[in-house]
Tab-separated table of C-alpha atoms in Angstrom:
chain	number	residue	atom	x	y	z
A	84	MET	CA	-165.748	-53.637	72.311
A	85	THR	CA	-167.806	-55.310	69.797
A	86	ALA	CA	-166.796	-56.836	66.518
A	87	GLN	CA	-168.540	-54.052	64.643
A	88	SER	CA	-166.589	-51.338	66.392
A	89	ASP	CA	-163.341	-53.224	65.759
A	90	ASN	CA	-164.219	-53.425	62.084
A	91	THR	CA	-165.013	-49.744	61.999
A	92	LYS	CA	-161.712	-48.880	63.658
A	93	ASN	CA	-159.857	-51.174	61.269
A	94	SER	CA	-161.536	-49.709	58.203
A	95	ARG	CA	-160.840	-46.156	59.424
A	96	THR	CA	-157.206	-47.060	60.069
A	97	THR	CA	-156.923	-48.723	56.701
A	98	ARG	CA	-158.515	-45.713	54.985
A	99	ALA	CA	-156.205	-43.371	56.872
A	100	ARG	CA	-153.228	-45.439	55.866
A	101	LYS	CA	-154.360	-45.498	52.223
A	102	THR	CA	-154.919	-41.760	52.276
A	103	ALA	CA	-151.520	-41.176	53.868
A	104	THR	CA	-149.905	-43.508	51.345
A	105	LYS	CA	-151.615	-41.683	48.456
A	106	GLN	CA	-150.503	-38.297	49.800
A	107	THR	CA	-146.982	-39.548	50.312
A	108	ALA	CA	-146.960	-41.039	46.816
A	109	GLU	CA	-148.202	-37.745	45.374
A	110	LYS	CA	-145.559	-35.769	47.243
A	111	THR	CA	-142.876	-38.244	46.211
A	112	SER	CA	-144.084	-38.098	42.632
A	113	ALA	CA	-144.010	-34.291	42.683
A	114	ALA	CA	-140.513	-34.317	44.177
A	115	ALA	CA	-139.354	-36.846	41.575
A	116	ASN	CA	-140.803	-34.696	38.781
A	117	ALA	CA	-139.071	-31.626	40.196
A	118	ALA	CA	-135.788	-33.539	40.480
A	119	GLU	CA	-136.139	-34.821	36.917
A	120	SER	CA	-136.847	-31.299	35.691
A	121	SER	CA	-133.777	-29.975	37.519
A	122	LEU	CA	-131.674	-32.785	36.086
A	123	GLN	CA	-132.811	-31.952	32.556
A	124	ASP	CA	-132.048	-28.262	33.122
A	125	ALA	CA	-128.604	-29.164	34.450
A	126	GLU	CA	-127.951	-31.392	31.435
A	127	LYS	CA	-128.951	-28.582	29.065
A	128	ALA	CA	-126.736	-26.098	30.899
A	129	ALA	CA	-123.804	-28.540	30.802
A	130	ALA	CA	-124.301	-29.118	27.085
A	131	VAL	CA	-124.331	-25.368	26.443
A	132	SER	CA	-121.182	-24.931	28.529
A	133	VAL	CA	-119.399	-27.723	26.682
A	134	ARG	CA	-120.382	-26.251	23.309
A	135	SER	CA	-119.200	-22.755	24.249
A	136	ALA	CA	-115.936	-24.146	25.618
A	137	GLY	CA	-115.481	-26.147	22.413
A	138	GLU	CA	-116.054	-23.045	20.295
A	139	ALA	CA	-113.577	-21.038	22.352
A	140	THR	CA	-111.018	-23.802	21.989
A	141	LYS	CA	-111.562	-23.873	18.236
A	142	ARG	CA	-111.082	-20.090	18.029
A	143	VAL	CA	-107.859	-20.270	20.009
A	144	GLY	CA	-106.668	-23.159	17.831
A	145	ARG	CA	-107.416	-21.218	14.644
A	146	ALA	CA	-105.600	-18.137	15.933
A	147	ALA	CA	-102.571	-20.239	16.874
A	148	ALA	CA	-102.594	-21.947	13.461
A	149	ASN	CA	-102.739	-18.571	11.670
A	150	GLY	CA	-99.863	-17.233	13.738
A	151	LEU	CA	-97.845	-20.361	13.098
A	152	GLN	CA	-98.525	-20.182	9.376
A	153	SER	CA	-97.441	-16.533	9.089
A	154	GLY	CA	-94.322	-17.318	11.119
A	155	GLN	CA	-93.513	-20.198	8.783
A	156	GLN	CA	-93.883	-17.913	5.754
A	157	VAL	CA	-91.462	-15.376	7.246
A	158	VAL	CA	-88.955	-18.069	8.125
A	159	THR	CA	-89.248	-19.592	4.648
A	160	ALA	CA	-88.675	-16.234	2.944
A	161	ASN	CA	-85.632	-15.473	5.099
A	162	ALA	CA	-84.293	-18.980	4.616
A	163	ALA	CA	-84.558	-18.589	0.843
A	164	LYS	CA	-82.582	-15.320	0.957
A	165	ALA	CA	-79.946	-16.850	3.192
A	166	ALA	CA	-79.712	-19.919	0.961
A	167	THR	CA	-79.152	-17.747	-2.126
A	168	ALA	CA	-76.362	-15.796	-0.430
A	169	ALA	CA	-74.785	-18.960	0.947
A	170	THR	CA	-74.917	-20.635	-2.477
A	171	THR	CA	-73.138	-17.703	-4.092
A	172	ALA	CA	-70.472	-17.605	-1.385
A	173	TRP	CA	-70.003	-21.380	-1.521
A	174	THR	CA	-69.571	-21.248	-5.322
A	175	VAL	CA	-66.836	-18.623	-4.963
A	176	VAL	CA	-65.082	-20.629	-2.219
A	177	LYS	CA	-65.415	-23.915	-4.081
A	178	GLU	CA	-64.085	-22.469	-7.355
A	179	ARG	CA	-61.364	-20.312	-5.761
A	180	LYS	CA	-58.558	-22.472	-7.203
A	181	ALA	CA	-59.982	-22.215	-10.716
A	182	ILE	CA	-60.465	-18.469	-10.320
A	183	ALA	CA	-56.868	-18.039	-9.090
A	184	ALA	CA	-55.490	-20.298	-11.864
A	185	GLY	CA	-57.419	-18.376	-14.515
A	186	ALA	CA	-56.158	-15.040	-13.224
A	187	ALA	CA	-52.554	-16.338	-13.107
A	188	ALA	CA	-52.820	-17.746	-16.636
A	189	GLY	CA	-54.161	-14.429	-17.884
A	190	VAL	CA	-51.292	-12.483	-16.296
A	191	ALA	CA	-48.697	-14.978	-17.635
A	192	GLY	CA	-50.222	-14.828	-21.108
A	193	VAL	CA	-50.165	-11.050	-21.200
A	194	ALA	CA	-46.570	-10.941	-19.893
A	195	GLY	CA	-45.432	-13.633	-22.351
A	196	ALA	CA	-47.054	-11.871	-25.300
A	197	ALA	CA	-45.456	-8.547	-24.314
A	198	PHE	CA	-42.015	-10.191	-23.990
A	199	ALA	CA	-42.318	-11.926	-27.376
A	200	ILE	CA	-43.392	-8.754	-29.113
A	201	GLY	CA	-40.568	-6.831	-27.472
A	202	ARG	CA	-37.876	-9.400	-28.477
A	203	THR	CA	-38.882	-9.473	-32.104
A	204	THR	CA	-38.778	-5.723	-32.371
A	205	ALA	CA	-35.362	-5.465	-30.681
A	206	LYS	CA	-33.510	-7.836	-33.095
A	207	PRO	CA	-31.804	-6.459	-36.182
A	208	PRO	CA	-33.023	-7.861	-39.452
A	209	VAL	CA	-30.881	-10.782	-40.659
A	210	GLY	CA	-30.974	-13.258	-43.507
A	211	PRO	CA	-32.410	-16.716	-43.619
A	212	LEU	CA	-29.169	-18.588	-42.953
A	213	THR	CA	-28.365	-16.503	-39.922
A	214	ARG	CA	-31.805	-17.179	-38.573
A	215	LEU	CA	-31.399	-20.919	-39.112
A	216	ALA	CA	-28.065	-20.883	-37.311
A	217	ARG	CA	-29.429	-18.568	-34.683
A	218	GLY	CA	-27.026	-15.839	-35.344
A	219	ARG	CA	-23.779	-17.918	-35.383
A	220	ILE	CA	-22.974	-17.330	-38.999
């Protein structure tokens, strides 16, 4: 083999390698672009999923808050009614001694007044000296 044929073989091999390298680079580039495109699509899909999950969570949270608020209103209304009844009952229990004393004083006053009126009407009329001596003269 001559030097010229060796050079020809070398240049053909080098050109073949360059061509193969270019083709491989193009294929790799195409695959990388496809992978990048898929990655972007996946990112968009994930973002949409996260947003929809966030919205659903917000809706559930709002529904729970509304239910809790209406439950609190019912409990507050019932607690107010119960507090009013308990306050009235507690006032009666706390003042029971005063109520009993007032009723007893009223009964004693009425009985005492009736007795005094009855005694004065049952006595015969007497003079002033007899009254001073309480009936001994």
